[in-house]
């Protein structure tokens, strides 16, 4: 099983240990594309802080993020699973998993990134600021930049197993499973169900914060129990066994992802 995650906008500080070793990152087929983004990002942030802030879409209060990017090659690196923070990663809580679940996480989780393309949670990276929606002056839109290298690298990473795609739309644009891989891919939407007190009719809505938290809990439960669904149909059953309310139908045509709705009635 390969699980595709979005990064977090906010990140923990860089570590105090050895700096980034690009050659040590997972998916070495992305190395050239990573180097191109890293080179331009560092150069941009070192040369013109105001321009860099505008390109990165940073407010005045986030000016320090530009300086952080200048130091990407020398800052201490730490596991990506510690760098990424926020609602999804708080719910996933990698640090508290047992040893076996942590090994599963290292094998199966990929975090998509505007800077790195995608990294494993055990890959050591520095803290940075560069979303997939950024358009660098030289390379252009990062979503488009990553599309070609991803198309050759990700199918191999997916192997012949299930792909659980939990990315947000901006990161999903960097790689869209096709053909046979798409047929064993499942995307997840989290819906909050509430009963209208006046009409008694149940209404469903997508709530961003809760969407992220639920996705983190789903991944955690799969890792903790060692569940290993081989395809989307088995994933539906596994999630139901774990107590999640899941609604899903097989796609009408072969070679298309399954779309799963996880319905939640209590927000926490």
mmCIF file of C-alpha atoms in Angstrom:
data_model
loop_
_atom_site.group_PDB
_atom_site.id
_atom_site.type_symbol
_atom_site.label_atom_id
_atom_site.label_comp_id
_atom_site.label_asym_id
_atom_site.label_seq_id
_atom_site.Cartn_x
_atom_site.Cartn_y
_atom_site.Cartn_z
ATOM 1 C CA UNK A 1 0.000 0.000 0.000
ATOM 2 C CA UNK A 2 1.224 3.460 -0.940
ATOM 3 C CA UNK A 3 -0.333 6.422 0.905
ATOM 4 C CA UNK A 4 -0.048 9.879 -0.676
ATOM 5 C CA UNK A 5 -0.246 12.784 1.776
ATOM 6 C CA UNK A 6 -0.246 16.566 1.415
ATOM 7 C CA UNK A 7 2.409 18.503 3.351
ATOM 8 C CA UNK A 8 1.578 21.046 6.026
ATOM 9 C CA UNK A 9 1.834 24.771 5.389
ATOM 10 C CA UNK A 10 3.521 25.320 8.743
ATOM 11 C CA UNK A 11 6.553 23.263 9.646
ATOM 12 C CA UNK A 12 8.679 22.485 12.668
ATOM 13 C CA UNK A 13 12.130 24.127 12.858
ATOM 14 C CA UNK A 14 15.073 22.495 11.129
ATOM 15 C CA UNK A 15 17.187 20.131 13.162
ATOM 16 C CA UNK A 16 20.605 20.675 14.681
ATOM 17 C CA UNK A 17 22.248 17.724 13.011
ATOM 18 C CA UNK A 18 23.781 17.173 9.592
ATOM 19 C CA UNK A 19 22.427 19.246 6.698
ATOM 20 C CA UNK A 20 20.415 17.961 3.769
ATOM 21 C CA UNK A 21 21.890 15.116 1.708
ATOM 22 C CA UNK A 22 19.822 15.208 -1.497
ATOM 23 C CA UNK A 23 21.155 11.846 -2.637
ATOM 24 C CA UNK A 24 19.694 10.173 0.457
ATOM 25 C CA UNK A 25 16.079 11.094 -0.319
ATOM 26 C CA UNK A 26 13.565 8.521 -1.499
ATOM 27 C CA UNK A 27 12.571 8.418 -5.181
ATOM 28 C CA UNK A 28 16.020 9.187 -6.634
ATOM 29 C CA UNK A 29 14.424 9.574 -10.043
ATOM 30 C CA UNK A 30 13.252 13.005 -8.859
ATOM 31 C CA UNK A 31 16.796 14.185 -8.062
ATOM 32 C CA UNK A 32 17.284 16.419 -11.101
ATOM 33 C CA UNK A 33 13.880 18.073 -10.712
ATOM 34 C CA UNK A 34 14.548 18.609 -7.000
ATOM 35 C CA UNK A 35 17.907 20.197 -7.705
ATOM 36 C CA UNK A 36 16.330 22.634 -10.166
ATOM 37 C CA UNK A 37 13.726 23.820 -7.633
ATOM 38 C CA UNK A 38 16.230 23.998 -4.778
ATOM 39 C CA UNK A 39 18.728 26.025 -6.810
ATOM 40 C CA UNK A 40 16.175 28.579 -7.982
ATOM 41 C CA UNK A 41 14.426 28.858 -4.635
ATOM 42 C CA UNK A 42 17.662 29.513 -2.715
ATOM 43 C CA UNK A 43 18.875 31.992 -5.338
ATOM 44 C CA UNK A 44 15.551 33.857 -5.369
ATOM 45 C CA UNK A 45 15.357 34.147 -1.597
ATOM 46 C CA UNK A 46 18.994 35.202 -1.237
ATOM 47 C CA UNK A 47 18.819 37.862 -3.959
ATOM 48 C CA UNK A 48 15.586 39.748 -3.304
ATOM 49 C CA UNK A 49 13.544 39.270 -0.152
ATOM 50 C CA UNK A 50 10.553 41.313 -1.347
ATOM 51 C CA UNK A 51 10.343 39.535 -4.684
ATOM 52 C CA UNK A 52 10.709 36.166 -2.969
ATOM 53 C CA UNK A 53 7.933 37.027 -0.537
ATOM 54 C CA UNK A 54 5.653 37.959 -3.430
ATOM 55 C CA UNK A 55 6.467 34.798 -5.400
ATOM 56 C CA UNK A 56 5.907 32.588 -2.368
ATOM 57 C CA UNK A 57 2.700 34.385 -1.406
ATOM 58 C CA UNK A 58 3.930 35.267 2.078
ATOM 59 C CA UNK A 59 2.493 37.994 4.279
ATOM 60 C CA UNK A 60 4.654 40.543 6.082
ATOM 61 C CA UNK A 61 4.411 38.435 9.215
ATOM 62 C CA UNK A 62 5.989 35.476 7.416
ATOM 63 C CA UNK A 63 9.027 37.387 6.184
ATOM 64 C CA UNK A 64 11.286 35.060 8.194
ATOM 65 C CA UNK A 65 10.318 32.164 5.922
ATOM 66 C CA UNK A 66 12.378 33.739 3.136
ATOM 67 C CA UNK A 67 15.518 33.671 5.296
ATOM 68 C CA UNK A 68 14.758 30.047 6.147
ATOM 69 C CA UNK A 69 14.860 29.160 2.454
ATOM 70 C CA UNK A 70 18.244 30.853 2.015
ATOM 71 C CA UNK A 71 19.749 28.360 4.488
ATOM 72 C CA UNK A 72 18.261 25.191 2.953
ATOM 73 C CA UNK A 73 21.633 23.672 2.039
ATOM 74 C CA UNK A 74 23.239 24.260 5.437
ATOM 75 C CA UNK A 75 20.374 23.988 7.939
ATOM 76 C CA UNK A 76 20.153 20.824 9.993
ATOM 77 C CA UNK A 77 17.831 18.186 8.577
ATOM 78 C CA UNK A 78 15.379 15.968 10.437
ATOM 79 C CA UNK A 79 12.868 13.298 9.365
ATOM 80 C CA UNK A 80 10.073 14.684 7.210
ATOM 81 C CA UNK A 81 7.576 13.085 9.590
ATOM 82 C CA UNK A 82 8.862 15.512 12.251
ATOM 83 C CA UNK A 83 9.082 18.543 9.947
ATOM 84 C CA UNK A 84 5.456 18.422 8.833
ATOM 85 C CA UNK A 85 3.007 19.576 11.488
ATOM 86 C CA UNK A 86 -0.602 20.690 11.502
ATOM 87 C CA UNK A 87 -3.965 18.994 11.852
ATOM 88 C CA UNK A 88 -3.406 15.879 9.731
ATOM 89 C CA UNK A 89 0.014 15.180 11.232
ATOM 90 C CA UNK A 90 -1.186 15.825 14.771
ATOM 91 C CA UNK A 91 -3.901 13.205 14.265
ATOM 92 C CA UNK A 92 -1.477 10.804 12.613
ATOM 93 C CA UNK A 93 1.008 11.299 15.503
ATOM 94 C CA UNK A 94 3.833 9.275 13.993
ATOM 95 C CA UNK A 95 6.041 9.659 17.068
ATOM 96 C CA UNK A 96 3.664 7.653 19.273
ATOM 97 C CA UNK A 97 3.298 4.673 16.919
ATOM 98 C CA UNK A 98 4.890 1.409 17.977
ATOM 99 C CA UNK A 99 8.016 0.172 16.196
ATOM 100 C CA UNK A 100 6.175 -2.055 13.733
ATOM 101 C CA UNK A 101 3.763 0.724 12.748
ATOM 102 C CA UNK A 102 6.661 3.142 12.290
ATOM 103 C CA UNK A 103 8.289 0.682 9.883
ATOM 104 C CA UNK A 104 5.029 0.469 7.944
ATOM 105 C CA UNK A 105 4.890 4.264 7.822
ATOM 106 C CA UNK A 106 8.439 4.470 6.479
ATOM 107 C CA UNK A 107 7.566 1.983 3.726
ATOM 108 C CA UNK A 108 4.186 3.312 2.702
ATOM 109 C CA UNK A 109 3.839 7.069 3.309
ATOM 110 C CA UNK A 110 4.848 9.686 0.741
ATOM 111 C CA UNK A 111 4.413 13.398 1.439
ATOM 112 C CA UNK A 112 4.055 15.582 -1.658
ATOM 113 C CA UNK A 113 5.951 18.877 -1.728
ATOM 114 C CA UNK A 114 6.459 21.853 -3.979
ATOM 115 C CA UNK A 115 10.191 21.735 -3.230
ATOM 116 C CA UNK A 116 10.971 18.022 -3.048
ATOM 117 C CA UNK A 117 8.256 16.543 -5.264
ATOM 118 C CA UNK A 118 7.579 13.789 -2.775
ATOM 119 C CA UNK A 119 9.520 12.428 0.205
ATOM 120 C CA UNK A 120 9.199 9.538 2.610
ATOM 121 C CA UNK A 121 8.477 10.348 6.248
ATOM 122 C CA UNK A 122 11.914 9.050 7.226
ATOM 123 C CA UNK A 123 13.757 11.211 4.680
ATOM 124 C CA UNK A 124 15.742 13.939 6.413
ATOM 125 C CA UNK A 125 14.946 17.440 5.163
ATOM 126 C CA UNK A 126 15.261 20.990 6.525
ATOM 127 C CA UNK A 127 12.270 23.184 7.267
ATOM 128 C CA UNK A 128 11.244 25.220 4.206
ATOM 129 C CA UNK A 129 8.456 27.264 2.643
ATOM 130 C CA UNK A 130 7.421 26.494 -0.942
ATOM 131 C CA UNK A 131 3.931 25.260 -1.779
ATOM 132 C CA UNK A 132 2.928 23.402 -4.933
ATOM 133 C CA UNK A 133 0.942 26.467 -6.009
ATOM 134 C CA UNK A 134 4.100 28.594 -6.354
ATOM 135 C CA UNK A 135 5.169 29.808 -9.801
ATOM 136 C CA UNK A 136 8.936 30.378 -9.825
ATOM 137 C CA UNK A 137 10.237 32.991 -12.302
ATOM 138 C CA UNK A 138 12.485 30.510 -14.083
ATOM 139 C CA UNK A 139 10.852 27.098 -13.731
ATOM 140 C CA UNK A 140 7.261 28.311 -13.808
ATOM 141 C CA UNK A 141 4.363 26.601 -12.034
ATOM 142 C CA UNK A 142 5.663 23.856 -9.758
ATOM 143 C CA UNK A 143 2.660 21.598 -10.350
ATOM 144 C CA UNK A 144 3.581 21.470 -14.023
ATOM 145 C CA UNK A 145 7.309 21.178 -13.262
ATOM 146 C CA UNK A 146 6.756 17.981 -11.303
ATOM 147 C CA UNK A 147 4.323 16.335 -13.698
ATOM 148 C CA UNK A 148 6.843 14.761 -16.094
ATOM 149 C CA UNK A 149 9.300 13.298 -13.548
ATOM 150 C CA UNK A 150 6.422 12.110 -11.377
ATOM 151 C CA UNK A 151 4.853 10.304 -14.323
ATOM 152 C CA UNK A 152 7.909 8.063 -14.645
ATOM 153 C CA UNK A 153 8.761 7.639 -10.950
ATOM 154 C CA UNK A 154 5.444 7.254 -9.121
ATOM 155 C CA UNK A 155 4.016 4.242 -11.004
ATOM 156 C CA UNK A 156 7.126 2.285 -10.015
ATOM 157 C CA UNK A 157 6.770 3.431 -6.395
ATOM 158 C CA UNK A 158 3.130 2.317 -6.433
ATOM 159 C CA UNK A 159 4.141 -1.213 -7.436
ATOM 160 C CA UNK A 160 1.158 -3.509 -7.858
ATOM 161 C CA UNK A 161 -0.689 -2.592 -4.655
ATOM 162 C CA UNK A 162 -3.291 -0.165 -3.418
ATOM 163 C CA UNK A 163 -2.706 3.591 -3.732
ATOM 164 C CA UNK A 164 -4.543 5.605 -1.070
ATOM 165 C CA UNK A 165 -4.599 9.200 -2.268
ATOM 166 C CA UNK A 166 -5.266 11.728 0.507
ATOM 167 C CA UNK A 167 -3.723 14.759 -1.203
ATOM 168 C CA UNK A 168 -5.385 18.133 -1.612
ATOM 169 C CA UNK A 169 -6.157 19.271 -5.166
ATOM 170 C CA UNK A 170 -3.014 21.420 -5.565
ATOM 171 C CA UNK A 171 -0.759 18.456 -4.814
ATOM 172 C CA UNK A 172 -2.872 15.952 -6.728
ATOM 173 C CA UNK A 173 -2.182 18.007 -9.860
ATOM 174 C CA UNK A 174 1.501 17.004 -9.731
ATOM 175 C CA UNK A 175 0.667 13.345 -10.401
ATOM 176 C CA UNK A 176 -2.580 11.762 -11.480
ATOM 177 C CA UNK A 177 -2.561 7.954 -11.547
ATOM 178 C CA UNK A 178 -3.480 6.582 -14.937
ATOM 179 C CA UNK A 179 -4.566 3.299 -16.417
ATOM 180 C CA UNK A 180 -4.028 0.208 -14.320
ATOM 181 C CA UNK A 181 -2.576 2.204 -11.397
ATOM 182 C CA UNK A 182 -5.640 4.462 -11.349
ATOM 183 C CA UNK A 183 -7.865 1.398 -11.132
ATOM 184 C CA UNK A 184 -6.331 0.460 -7.785
ATOM 185 C CA UNK A 185 -6.278 4.010 -6.450
ATOM 186 C CA UNK A 186 -8.772 5.278 -3.884
ATOM 187 C CA UNK A 187 -9.388 8.942 -3.081
ATOM 188 C CA UNK A 188 -11.102 9.924 0.162
ATOM 189 C CA UNK A 189 -13.530 12.727 0.913
ATOM 190 C CA UNK A 190 -14.578 13.358 4.509
ATOM 191 C CA UNK A 191 -18.155 14.534 5.004
ATOM 192 C CA UNK A 192 -19.621 15.954 8.199
ATOM 193 C CA UNK A 193 -23.232 14.822 8.569
ATOM 194 C CA UNK A 194 -25.634 16.942 10.614
ATOM 195 C CA UNK A 195 -29.398 16.717 11.068
ATOM 196 C CA UNK A 196 -31.238 19.993 10.558
ATOM 197 C CA UNK A 197 -33.236 20.473 13.747
ATOM 198 C CA UNK A 198 -35.990 22.318 11.906
ATOM 199 C CA UNK A 199 -36.534 19.915 9.014
ATOM 200 C CA UNK A 200 -35.080 16.686 10.385
ATOM 201 C CA UNK A 201 -33.140 16.270 7.137
ATOM 202 C CA UNK A 202 -29.513 15.195 7.253
ATOM 203 C CA UNK A 203 -27.118 17.571 5.515
ATOM 204 C CA UNK A 204 -23.516 16.850 4.658
ATOM 205 C CA UNK A 205 -20.640 19.243 4.218
ATOM 206 C CA UNK A 206 -16.870 19.220 3.845
ATOM 207 C CA UNK A 207 -15.118 20.823 6.830
ATOM 208 C CA UNK A 208 -11.442 21.518 6.156
ATOM 209 C CA UNK A 209 -10.070 21.084 9.691
ATOM 210 C CA UNK A 210 -12.033 17.933 10.352
ATOM 211 C CA UNK A 211 -11.280 16.577 6.894
ATOM 212 C CA UNK A 212 -7.566 16.717 7.671
ATOM 213 C CA UNK A 213 -7.917 15.278 11.164
ATOM 214 C CA UNK A 214 -10.014 12.350 9.949
ATOM 215 C CA UNK A 215 -7.535 11.533 7.200
ATOM 216 C CA UNK A 216 -4.768 11.491 9.796
ATOM 217 C CA UNK A 217 -6.774 9.106 11.973
ATOM 218 C CA UNK A 218 -7.521 6.833 9.024
ATOM 219 C CA UNK A 219 -3.835 6.465 8.204
ATOM 220 C CA UNK A 220 -2.944 5.959 11.846
ATOM 221 C CA UNK A 221 -5.535 3.193 12.267
ATOM 222 C CA UNK A 222 -4.292 1.376 9.153
ATOM 223 C CA UNK A 223 -0.670 1.585 10.324
ATOM 224 C CA UNK A 224 -1.446 0.644 13.923
ATOM 225 C CA UNK A 225 -3.448 -2.453 13.066
ATOM 226 C CA UNK A 226 -1.238 -3.608 10.237
ATOM 227 C CA UNK A 227 -4.192 -3.662 7.860
ATOM 228 C CA UNK A 228 -2.937 -4.351 4.343
ATOM 229 C CA UNK A 229 -5.760 -3.966 1.826
ATOM 230 C CA UNK A 230 -4.637 -4.893 -1.676
ATOM 231 C CA UNK A 231 -7.205 -2.872 -3.608
ATOM 232 C CA UNK A 232 -9.909 -0.236 -3.039
ATOM 233 C CA UNK A 233 -12.628 -2.811 -2.348
ATOM 234 C CA UNK A 234 -10.530 -4.347 0.435
ATOM 235 C CA UNK A 235 -9.771 -0.841 1.744
ATOM 236 C CA UNK A 236 -13.485 -0.132 2.124
ATOM 237 C CA UNK A 237 -13.919 -3.291 4.173
ATOM 238 C CA UNK A 238 -10.809 -2.601 6.253
ATOM 239 C CA UNK A 239 -11.969 0.919 7.109
ATOM 240 C CA UNK A 240 -15.424 -0.324 8.058
ATOM 241 C CA UNK A 241 -13.835 -2.967 10.280
ATOM 242 C CA UNK A 242 -11.889 -0.151 11.950
ATOM 243 C CA UNK A 243 -15.114 1.686 12.743
ATOM 244 C CA UNK A 244 -15.251 4.220 9.935
ATOM 245 C CA UNK A 245 -18.529 4.883 8.115
ATOM 246 C CA UNK A 246 -17.555 4.531 4.471
ATOM 247 C CA UNK A 247 -19.685 4.900 1.360
ATOM 248 C CA UNK A 248 -18.195 3.816 -1.964
ATOM 249 C CA UNK A 249 -19.011 2.435 -5.350
ATOM 250 C CA UNK A 250 -16.718 0.914 -7.910
ATOM 251 C CA UNK A 251 -16.080 3.308 -10.835
ATOM 252 C CA UNK A 252 -18.262 2.822 -13.878
ATOM 253 C CA UNK A 253 -15.250 2.386 -16.166
ATOM 254 C CA UNK A 254 -12.009 0.498 -15.698
ATOM 255 C CA UNK A 255 -8.876 2.548 -15.137
ATOM 256 C CA UNK A 256 -10.507 5.149 -12.936
ATOM 257 C CA UNK A 257 -9.945 5.725 -9.201
ATOM 258 C CA UNK A 258 -12.465 4.741 -6.579
ATOM 259 C CA UNK A 259 -14.017 7.675 -4.709
ATOM 260 C CA UNK A 260 -14.662 6.956 -1.027
ATOM 261 C CA UNK A 261 -16.782 9.102 1.277
ATOM 262 C CA UNK A 262 -16.026 8.801 4.984
ATOM 263 C CA UNK A 263 -19.034 10.130 6.877
ATOM 264 C CA UNK A 264 -18.523 11.565 10.345
ATOM 265 C CA UNK A 265 -21.172 12.870 12.679
ATOM 266 C CA UNK A 266 -19.029 14.161 15.540
ATOM 267 C CA UNK A 267 -16.320 16.771 15.052
ATOM 268 C CA UNK A 268 -13.325 16.509 17.366
#
